[in-house]
Amino acid sequence: MNKNIPVITIDGPSGCGKGTIAQLLAKKLGWHFLDSGAIYRAVGWAVLNAKLDPAHHAALNMLIDQIKIETHASSVGDDAKIIVNDHDITDEIRSEACGQMASITSAIPFVRAALLDRQRAMRELPGLVTDGRDMGTVVFPDATLKFYFLANVEERAKRRFNQLKQKGKHVTLPDILRELQVRDERDSNRLIAPLKPADDVVLIDTTHLNIEGVLQSVIKEVQNHASLFGVSKLL
Ligand code: DC
């Protein structure tokens, strides 16, 4: 196992800004970037595409057994293209429907178990920055530095609403708010790998910070913890 390779994890609920920051940090460090939500979304997409009832576990198990998920980043730290069974679904998986189905299927233990090795295999030199719900608790419990982002749900809904509007999607703020609340509730209360901070996290409340503000706080923490990485200066 690649235990000596440094990992920085960022966990938190939907819309708290962890994906954007994890990717920016990976680029700054020149490290790999794991968007674990994209892998769960790929499964959500496949379930929707096959018109499968996720409560039908035998059929879901077969789908998981046969699914081919490929992630291709053009360079270190870049957003990866997501290819499922030879379909490029990079844009499609960002839909709310894929997010909800990802949240439903990710609560099923055999789905999580099937995706565990794939995520751990992303731990490659020179290092890995990850974004998810259980990165610091389950997938990389020995991560070098762990962050947990919070933000109030109204602010997260506003951010998601603006993002989707910019992409030309027809959405309403109350719908987005309701969907986020449903997803938070499901992701936090599932029996396996629920969304919760690991014991040893650095907590950052992003409610009143913009992207630059969050990035600066994270960079400061990384610099303060440089000794954990065996160096005197990391950034
Ligand atoms: O981060 P995201 O919105 O792309 O994630 C979509 C869903 O995938 C989320 O609601 C729950 C699930 N997920 C998970 O269970 N564990 C992760 N590490 C990442 C995502």
PDB file of C-alpha atoms and ligand atoms in Angstrom:
ATOM      1  CA  MET A   1       0.000   0.000   0.000  1.00  0.00           C
ATOM      2  CA  ASN A   2       1.023   3.549  -0.740  1.00  0.00           C
ATOM      3  CA  LYS A   3       0.739   4.790   2.870  1.00  0.00           C
ATOM      4  CA  ASN A   4       3.763   7.065   2.565  1.00  0.00           C
ATOM      5  CA  ILE A   5       2.175   9.202  -0.137  1.00  0.00           C
ATOM      6  CA  PRO A   6       0.682  12.413   1.330  1.00  0.00           C
ATOM      7  CA  VAL A   7      -3.083  12.953   1.194  1.00  0.00           C
ATOM      8  CA  ILE A   8      -5.141  16.043   2.029  1.00  0.00           C
ATOM      9  CA  THR A   9      -8.858  15.323   2.441  1.00  0.00           C
ATOM     10  CA  ILE A  10     -11.709  17.824   2.251  1.00  0.00           C
ATOM     11  CA  ASP A  11     -15.118  16.553   3.347  1.00  0.00           C
ATOM     12  CA  GLY A  12     -18.404  18.345   3.808  1.00  0.00           C
ATOM     13  CA  PRO A  13     -21.991  18.651   2.583  1.00  0.00           C
ATOM     14  CA  SER A  14     -23.074  19.560  -0.963  1.00  0.00           C
ATOM     15  CA  GLY A  15     -22.421  23.115  -2.023  1.00  0.00           C
ATOM     16  CA  CYS A  16     -19.941  24.053   0.714  1.00  0.00           C
ATOM     17  CA  GLY A  17     -17.234  24.765  -1.877  1.00  0.00           C
ATOM     18  CA  LYS A  18     -15.026  21.752  -1.172  1.00  0.00           C
ATOM     19  CA  GLY A  19     -14.844  20.593  -4.815  1.00  0.00           C
ATOM     20  CA  THR A  20     -13.638  23.944  -6.132  1.00  0.00           C
ATOM     21  CA  ILE A  21     -11.099  24.362  -3.335  1.00  0.00           C
ATOM     22  CA  ALA A  22      -9.818  20.765  -3.484  1.00  0.00           C
ATOM     23  CA  GLN A  23      -9.159  21.177  -7.175  1.00  0.00           C
ATOM     24  CA  LEU A  24      -7.458  24.582  -6.809  1.00  0.00           C
ATOM     25  CA  LEU A  25      -5.291  23.218  -3.994  1.00  0.00           C
ATOM     26  CA  ALA A  26      -4.330  20.150  -6.046  1.00  0.00           C
ATOM     27  CA  LYS A  27      -3.279  22.413  -8.910  1.00  0.00           C
ATOM     28  CA  LYS A  28      -1.249  24.681  -6.607  1.00  0.00           C
ATOM     29  CA  LEU A  29       0.557  21.689  -5.111  1.00  0.00           C
ATOM     30  CA  GLY A  30       0.877  19.874  -8.454  1.00  0.00           C
ATOM     31  CA  TRP A  31      -0.857  16.868  -6.868  1.00  0.00           C
ATOM     32  CA  HIS A  32      -3.565  14.526  -8.125  1.00  0.00           C
ATOM     33  CA  PHE A  33      -7.206  15.348  -7.455  1.00  0.00           C
ATOM     34  CA  LEU A  34      -9.928  12.855  -6.546  1.00  0.00           C
ATOM     35  CA  ASP A  35     -13.531  14.011  -6.943  1.00  0.00           C
ATOM     36  CA  SER A  36     -15.136  11.037  -5.177  1.00  0.00           C
ATOM     37  CA  GLY A  37     -18.636  12.457  -5.693  1.00  0.00           C
ATOM     38  CA  ALA A  38     -18.131  12.135  -9.468  1.00  0.00           C
ATOM     39  CA  ILE A  39     -17.630   8.371  -9.066  1.00  0.00           C
ATOM     40  CA  TYR A  40     -20.852   8.047  -7.033  1.00  0.00           C
ATOM     41  CA  ARG A  41     -22.586  10.269  -9.578  1.00  0.00           C
ATOM     42  CA  ALA A  42     -21.377   7.959 -12.370  1.00  0.00           C
ATOM     43  CA  VAL A  43     -23.147   5.081 -10.604  1.00  0.00           C
ATOM     44  CA  GLY A  44     -26.243   7.287 -10.171  1.00  0.00           C
ATOM     45  CA  TRP A  45     -26.168   8.057 -13.895  1.00  0.00           C
ATOM     46  CA  ALA A  46     -25.863   4.373 -14.818  1.00  0.00           C
ATOM     47  CA  VAL A  47     -28.844   3.483 -12.591  1.00  0.00           C
ATOM     48  CA  LEU A  48     -30.974   6.223 -14.165  1.00  0.00           C
ATOM     49  CA  ASN A  49     -29.827   5.290 -17.656  1.00  0.00           C
ATOM     50  CA  ALA A  50     -30.743   1.636 -17.097  1.00  0.00           C
ATOM     51  CA  LYS A  51     -34.069   2.751 -15.542  1.00  0.00           C
ATOM     52  CA  LEU A  52     -33.247   0.566 -12.596  1.00  0.00           C
ATOM     53  CA  ASP A  53     -35.035   0.687  -9.273  1.00  0.00           C
ATOM     54  CA  PRO A  54     -32.169   1.149  -6.755  1.00  0.00           C
ATOM     55  CA  ALA A  55     -34.182  -0.835  -4.195  1.00  0.00           C
ATOM     56  CA  HIS A  56     -33.771  -3.875  -6.471  1.00  0.00           C
ATOM     57  CA  HIS A  57     -30.424  -4.894  -4.992  1.00  0.00           C
ATOM     58  CA  ALA A  58     -29.801  -7.972  -7.153  1.00  0.00           C
ATOM     59  CA  ALA A  59     -30.056  -5.905 -10.346  1.00  0.00           C
ATOM     60  CA  LEU A  60     -28.022  -3.076  -8.810  1.00  0.00           C
ATOM     61  CA  ASN A  61     -25.331  -5.533  -7.764  1.00  0.00           C
ATOM     62  CA  MET A  62     -25.120  -6.820 -11.329  1.00  0.00           C
ATOM     63  CA  LEU A  63     -24.884  -3.264 -12.665  1.00  0.00           C
ATOM     64  CA  ILE A  64     -22.072  -2.484 -10.207  1.00  0.00           C
ATOM     65  CA  ASP A  65     -20.267  -5.690 -11.209  1.00  0.00           C
ATOM     66  CA  GLN A  66     -20.372  -4.798 -14.874  1.00  0.00           C
ATOM     67  CA  ILE A  67     -19.977  -1.028 -14.824  1.00  0.00           C
ATOM     68  CA  LYS A  68     -16.822   0.361 -16.432  1.00  0.00           C
ATOM     69  CA  ILE A  69     -15.968   3.777 -14.969  1.00  0.00           C
ATOM     70  CA  GLU A  70     -12.983   5.593 -16.431  1.00  0.00           C
ATOM     71  CA  THR A  71     -11.648   8.919 -15.184  1.00  0.00           C
ATOM     72  CA  HIS A  72      -9.200  10.791 -17.394  1.00  0.00           C
ATOM     73  CA  ALA A  73      -7.549  13.991 -16.201  1.00  0.00           C
ATOM     74  CA  SER A  74      -5.648  15.818 -18.953  1.00  0.00           C
ATOM     75  CA  SER A  75      -2.999  16.892 -16.442  1.00  0.00           C
ATOM     76  CA  VAL A  76      -2.276  16.578 -12.740  1.00  0.00           C
ATOM     77  CA  GLY A  77      -4.939  18.344 -10.619  1.00  0.00           C
ATOM     78  CA  ASP A  78      -7.364  18.792 -13.515  1.00  0.00           C
ATOM     79  CA  ASP A  79     -11.061  17.941 -13.515  1.00  0.00           C
ATOM     80  CA  ALA A  80     -11.330  14.440 -14.935  1.00  0.00           C
ATOM     81  CA  LYS A  81     -13.505  13.383 -17.838  1.00  0.00           C
ATOM     82  CA  ILE A  82     -15.907  10.703 -16.616  1.00  0.00           C
ATOM     83  CA  ILE A  83     -16.582   7.884 -19.049  1.00  0.00           C
ATOM     84  CA  VAL A  84     -19.084   5.168 -18.160  1.00  0.00           C
ATOM     85  CA  ASN A  85     -19.377   2.136 -20.408  1.00  0.00           C
ATOM     86  CA  ASP A  86     -17.798   4.254 -23.172  1.00  0.00           C
ATOM     87  CA  HIS A  87     -20.257   7.205 -22.786  1.00  0.00           C
ATOM     88  CA  ASP A  88     -18.715  10.556 -21.900  1.00  0.00           C
ATOM     89  CA  ILE A  89     -21.018  11.701 -19.075  1.00  0.00           C
ATOM     90  CA  THR A  90     -18.777  14.439 -17.655  1.00  0.00           C
ATOM     91  CA  ASP A  91     -21.508  17.115 -17.965  1.00  0.00           C
ATOM     92  CA  GLU A  92     -24.553  14.921 -17.439  1.00  0.00           C
ATOM     93  CA  ILE A  93     -23.495  13.731 -13.988  1.00  0.00           C
ATOM     94  CA  ARG A  94     -23.771  17.297 -12.663  1.00  0.00           C
ATOM     95  CA  SER A  95     -27.588  17.192 -12.915  1.00  0.00           C
ATOM     96  CA  GLU A  96     -29.642  17.221  -9.719  1.00  0.00           C
ATOM     97  CA  ALA A  97     -31.190  13.881 -10.754  1.00  0.00           C
ATOM     98  CA  CYS A  98     -27.726  12.235 -10.849  1.00  0.00           C
ATOM     99  CA  GLY A  99     -26.841  13.880  -7.520  1.00  0.00           C
ATOM    100  CA  GLN A 100     -29.959  12.507  -5.850  1.00  0.00           C
ATOM    101  CA  MET A 101     -29.491   9.026  -7.328  1.00  0.00           C
ATOM    102  CA  ALA A 102     -25.820   9.118  -6.264  1.00  0.00           C
ATOM    103  CA  SER A 103     -26.965   9.954  -2.754  1.00  0.00           C
ATOM    104  CA  ILE A 104     -29.501   7.082  -2.753  1.00  0.00           C
ATOM    105  CA  THR A 105     -27.169   4.414  -4.150  1.00  0.00           C
ATOM    106  CA  SER A 106     -24.163   5.554  -2.088  1.00  0.00           C
ATOM    107  CA  ALA A 107     -26.058   4.626   1.093  1.00  0.00           C
ATOM    108  CA  ILE A 108     -25.957   0.951   0.045  1.00  0.00           C
ATOM    109  CA  PRO A 109     -22.964  -0.878   1.586  1.00  0.00           C
ATOM    110  CA  PHE A 110     -22.048  -3.073  -1.423  1.00  0.00           C
ATOM    111  CA  VAL A 111     -21.965   0.001  -3.675  1.00  0.00           C
ATOM    112  CA  ARG A 112     -19.507   1.750  -1.359  1.00  0.00           C
ATOM    113  CA  ALA A 113     -17.406  -1.403  -0.959  1.00  0.00           C
ATOM    114  CA  ALA A 114     -17.109  -1.793  -4.737  1.00  0.00           C
ATOM    115  CA  LEU A 115     -15.767   1.755  -5.108  1.00  0.00           C
ATOM    116  CA  LEU A 116     -13.291   1.754  -2.247  1.00  0.00           C
ATOM    117  CA  ASP A 117     -10.202   0.309  -3.975  1.00  0.00           C
ATOM    118  CA  ARG A 118     -10.680   2.537  -7.002  1.00  0.00           C
ATOM    119  CA  GLN A 119     -10.513   5.609  -4.758  1.00  0.00           C
ATOM    120  CA  ARG A 120      -7.511   4.367  -2.764  1.00  0.00           C
ATOM    121  CA  ALA A 121      -5.671   3.579  -5.998  1.00  0.00           C
ATOM    122  CA  MET A 122      -5.655   7.309  -6.772  1.00  0.00           C
ATOM    123  CA  ARG A 123      -3.087   7.807  -3.992  1.00  0.00           C
ATOM    124  CA  GLU A 124      -0.092   8.388  -6.212  1.00  0.00           C
ATOM    125  CA  LEU A 125       3.040  10.492  -6.027  1.00  0.00           C
ATOM    126  CA  PRO A 126       3.600  13.350  -5.490  1.00  0.00           C
ATOM    127  CA  GLY A 127       0.338  13.473  -3.469  1.00  0.00           C
ATOM    128  CA  LEU A 128      -3.455  13.506  -3.571  1.00  0.00           C
ATOM    129  CA  VAL A 129      -6.133  16.044  -2.667  1.00  0.00           C
ATOM    130  CA  THR A 130      -9.585  14.509  -2.273  1.00  0.00           C
ATOM    131  CA  ASP A 131     -13.122  15.846  -2.100  1.00  0.00           C
ATOM    132  CA  GLY A 132     -16.048  13.876  -0.629  1.00  0.00           C
ATOM    133  CA  ARG A 133     -18.066  12.860   2.407  1.00  0.00           C
ATOM    134  CA  ASP A 134     -15.984  10.060   3.967  1.00  0.00           C
ATOM    135  CA  MET A 135     -12.486  10.821   2.711  1.00  0.00           C
ATOM    136  CA  GLY A 136     -11.023  11.497   6.156  1.00  0.00           C
ATOM    137  CA  THR A 137     -13.156   8.979   8.057  1.00  0.00           C
ATOM    138  CA  VAL A 138     -13.177   5.852   5.861  1.00  0.00           C
ATOM    139  CA  VAL A 139     -11.251   6.030   2.594  1.00  0.00           C
ATOM    140  CA  PHE A 140      -8.083   7.747   3.849  1.00  0.00           C
ATOM    141  CA  PRO A 141      -8.277   7.622   7.667  1.00  0.00           C
ATOM    142  CA  ASP A 142      -4.479   8.051   7.777  1.00  0.00           C
ATOM    143  CA  ALA A 143      -4.560  11.219   5.596  1.00  0.00           C
ATOM    144  CA  THR A 144      -1.804  13.689   6.386  1.00  0.00           C
ATOM    145  CA  LEU A 145      -4.158  16.644   6.822  1.00  0.00           C
ATOM    146  CA  LYS A 146      -7.973  16.639   6.952  1.00  0.00           C
ATOM    147  CA  PHE A 147     -10.392  19.491   6.384  1.00  0.00           C
ATOM    148  CA  TYR A 148     -14.129  19.633   6.943  1.00  0.00           C
ATOM    149  CA  PHE A 149     -16.108  22.465   5.366  1.00  0.00           C
ATOM    150  CA  LEU A 150     -19.419  23.766   6.675  1.00  0.00           C
ATOM    151  CA  ALA A 151     -21.790  26.418   5.347  1.00  0.00           C
ATOM    152  CA  ASN A 152     -25.375  27.174   6.174  1.00  0.00           C
ATOM    153  CA  VAL A 153     -27.849  25.461   3.886  1.00  0.00           C
ATOM    154  CA  GLU A 154     -29.437  28.688   2.563  1.00  0.00           C
ATOM    155  CA  GLU A 155     -26.030  29.955   1.434  1.00  0.00           C
ATOM    156  CA  ARG A 156     -25.207  26.596  -0.167  1.00  0.00           C
ATOM    157  CA  ALA A 157     -28.544  26.604  -1.991  1.00  0.00           C
ATOM    158  CA  LYS A 158     -27.872  30.132  -3.292  1.00  0.00           C
ATOM    159  CA  ARG A 159     -24.452  29.084  -4.618  1.00  0.00           C
ATOM    160  CA  ARG A 160     -25.837  25.997  -6.329  1.00  0.00           C
ATOM    161  CA  PHE A 161     -28.729  28.038  -7.773  1.00  0.00           C
ATOM    162  CA  ASN A 162     -26.333  30.628  -9.239  1.00  0.00           C
ATOM    163  CA  GLN A 163     -24.082  27.925 -10.695  1.00  0.00           C
ATOM    164  CA  LEU A 164     -26.999  26.194 -12.412  1.00  0.00           C
ATOM    165  CA  LYS A 165     -28.479  29.486 -13.640  1.00  0.00           C
ATOM    166  CA  GLN A 166     -25.121  30.368 -15.195  1.00  0.00           C
ATOM    167  CA  LYS A 167     -25.240  27.069 -17.052  1.00  0.00           C
ATOM    168  CA  GLY A 168     -28.654  28.078 -18.415  1.00  0.00           C
ATOM    169  CA  LYS A 169     -30.616  25.530 -16.335  1.00  0.00           C
ATOM    170  CA  HIS A 170     -34.210  26.274 -15.326  1.00  0.00           C
ATOM    171  CA  VAL A 171     -34.219  25.914 -11.564  1.00  0.00           C
ATOM    172  CA  THR A 172     -35.846  27.650  -8.597  1.00  0.00           C
ATOM    173  CA  LEU A 173     -34.190  28.499  -5.293  1.00  0.00           C
ATOM    174  CA  PRO A 174     -36.843  26.751  -3.111  1.00  0.00           C
ATOM    175  CA  ASP A 175     -36.448  23.538  -5.164  1.00  0.00           C
ATOM    176  CA  ILE A 176     -32.670  23.612  -4.833  1.00  0.00           C
ATOM    177  CA  LEU A 177     -32.941  24.275  -1.098  1.00  0.00           C
ATOM    178  CA  ARG A 178     -35.321  21.351  -0.614  1.00  0.00           C
ATOM    179  CA  GLU A 179     -33.113  19.011  -2.670  1.00  0.00           C
ATOM    180  CA  LEU A 180     -30.024  19.973  -0.679  1.00  0.00           C
ATOM    181  CA  GLN A 181     -31.851  19.368   2.602  1.00  0.00           C
ATOM    182  CA  VAL A 182     -32.989  15.923   1.441  1.00  0.00           C
ATOM    183  CA  ARG A 183     -29.461  15.040   0.332  1.00  0.00           C
ATOM    184  CA  ASP A 184     -27.849  16.365   3.571  1.00  0.00           C
ATOM    185  CA  GLU A 185     -30.290  14.365   5.632  1.00  0.00           C
ATOM    186  CA  ARG A 186     -29.701  11.130   3.681  1.00  0.00           C
ATOM    187  CA  ASP A 187     -25.902  11.516   3.472  1.00  0.00           C
ATOM    188  CA  SER A 188     -25.626  12.329   7.195  1.00  0.00           C
ATOM    189  CA  ASN A 189     -27.937   9.642   8.553  1.00  0.00           C
ATOM    190  CA  ARG A 190     -26.997   6.603   6.494  1.00  0.00           C
ATOM    191  CA  LEU A 191     -25.582   3.683   8.456  1.00  0.00           C
ATOM    192  CA  ILE A 192     -22.396   3.348   6.426  1.00  0.00           C
ATOM    193  CA  ALA A 193     -19.757   6.083   6.044  1.00  0.00           C
ATOM    194  CA  PRO A 194     -22.105   8.949   6.974  1.00  0.00           C
ATOM    195  CA  LEU A 195     -21.157  12.539   6.365  1.00  0.00           C
ATOM    196  CA  LYS A 196     -19.414  13.655   9.552  1.00  0.00           C
ATOM    197  CA  PRO A 197     -16.126  15.261  10.482  1.00  0.00           C
ATOM    198  CA  ALA A 198     -13.224  12.966  11.394  1.00  0.00           C
ATOM    199  CA  ASP A 199     -11.852  13.570  14.913  1.00  0.00           C
ATOM    200  CA  ASP A 200      -8.717  15.270  13.682  1.00  0.00           C
ATOM    201  CA  VAL A 201     -10.096  17.762  11.134  1.00  0.00           C
ATOM    202  CA  VAL A 202      -9.492  21.445  10.553  1.00  0.00           C
ATOM    203  CA  LEU A 203     -13.020  22.927  10.411  1.00  0.00           C
ATOM    204  CA  ILE A 204     -13.695  25.799   8.022  1.00  0.00           C
ATOM    205  CA  ASP A 205     -17.040  27.591   7.870  1.00  0.00           C
ATOM    206  CA  THR A 206     -17.322  28.925   4.312  1.00  0.00           C
ATOM    207  CA  THR A 207     -20.699  30.674   4.792  1.00  0.00           C
ATOM    208  CA  HIS A 208     -19.258  34.178   4.726  1.00  0.00           C
ATOM    209  CA  LEU A 209     -16.163  33.544   2.607  1.00  0.00           C
ATOM    210  CA  ASN A 210     -15.699  33.717  -1.147  1.00  0.00           C
ATOM    211  CA  ILE A 211     -13.547  31.182  -3.032  1.00  0.00           C
ATOM    212  CA  GLU A 212     -10.385  33.263  -2.627  1.00  0.00           C
ATOM    213  CA  GLY A 213     -11.064  33.627   1.123  1.00  0.00           C
ATOM    214  CA  VAL A 214     -11.527  29.871   1.608  1.00  0.00           C
ATOM    215  CA  LEU A 215      -8.456  29.091  -0.487  1.00  0.00           C
ATOM    216  CA  GLN A 216      -6.333  31.489   1.584  1.00  0.00           C
ATOM    217  CA  SER A 217      -7.531  29.845   4.850  1.00  0.00           C
ATOM    218  CA  VAL A 218      -6.734  26.395   3.489  1.00  0.00           C
ATOM    219  CA  ILE A 219      -3.308  27.435   2.215  1.00  0.00           C
ATOM    220  CA  LYS A 220      -2.512  28.971   5.613  1.00  0.00           C
ATOM    221  CA  GLU A 221      -3.420  25.707   7.350  1.00  0.00           C
ATOM    222  CA  VAL A 222      -1.376  23.665   4.877  1.00  0.00           C
ATOM    223  CA  GLN A 223       1.619  25.950   5.489  1.00  0.00           C
ATOM    224  CA  ASN A 224       1.147  25.732   9.267  1.00  0.00           C
ATOM    225  CA  HIS A 225       1.105  21.943   9.022  1.00  0.00           C
ATOM    226  CA  ALA A 226       4.062  21.635   6.619  1.00  0.00           C
ATOM    227  CA  SER A 227       5.976  19.573   9.198  1.00  0.00           C
ATOM    228  CA  LEU A 228       3.339  16.831   8.888  1.00  0.00           C
ATOM    229  CA  PHE A 229       4.511  16.416   5.302  1.00  0.00           C
ATOM    230  CA  GLY A 230       8.125  16.178   6.405  1.00  0.00           C
ATOM    231  CA  VAL A 231       9.079  19.541   4.867  1.00  0.00           C
ATOM    232  CA  SER A 232       9.543  23.046   6.280  1.00  0.00           C
ATOM    233  CA  LYS A 233       7.544  24.705   3.503  1.00  0.00           C
ATOM    234  CA  LEU A 234       4.952  23.134   1.220  1.00  0.00           C
ATOM    235  CA  LEU A 235       3.442  26.050  -0.711  1.00  0.00           C
TER     236      LEU A 235
HETATM  237  O1   DC B   1     -20.147  15.705  -3.832  1.00  0.00           O
HETATM  238  P1   DC B   1     -21.284  15.392  -4.791  1.00  0.00           P
HETATM  239  O2   DC B   1     -22.449  16.330  -4.664  1.00  0.00           O
HETATM  240  O3   DC B   1     -20.802  15.272  -6.190  1.00  0.00           O
HETATM  241  O4   DC B   1     -21.799  13.916  -4.325  1.00  0.00           O
HETATM  242  C1   DC B   1     -22.952  13.324  -4.841  1.00  0.00           C
HETATM  243  C2   DC B   1     -23.455  12.269  -3.877  1.00  0.00           C
HETATM  244  O5   DC B   1     -22.532  11.174  -3.814  1.00  0.00           O
HETATM  245  C3   DC B   1     -23.627  12.720  -2.427  1.00  0.00           C
HETATM  246  O6   DC B   1     -24.910  13.255  -2.180  1.00  0.00           O
HETATM  247  C4   DC B   1     -23.375  11.468  -1.626  1.00  0.00           C
HETATM  248  C5   DC B   1     -22.449  10.655  -2.500  1.00  0.00           C
HETATM  249  N1   DC B   1     -21.048  10.690  -2.047  1.00  0.00           N
HETATM  250  C6   DC B   1     -20.695   9.816  -1.026  1.00  0.00           C
HETATM  251  O7   DC B   1     -21.546   9.112  -0.508  1.00  0.00           O
HETATM  252  N2   DC B   1     -19.411   9.746  -0.603  1.00  0.00           N
HETATM  253  C7   DC B   1     -18.474  10.533  -1.156  1.00  0.00           C
HETATM  254  N3   DC B   1     -17.220  10.438  -0.732  1.00  0.00           N
HETATM  255  C8   DC B   1     -18.818  11.445  -2.176  1.00  0.00           C
HETATM  256  C9   DC B   1     -20.125  11.516  -2.597  1.00  0.00           C
END
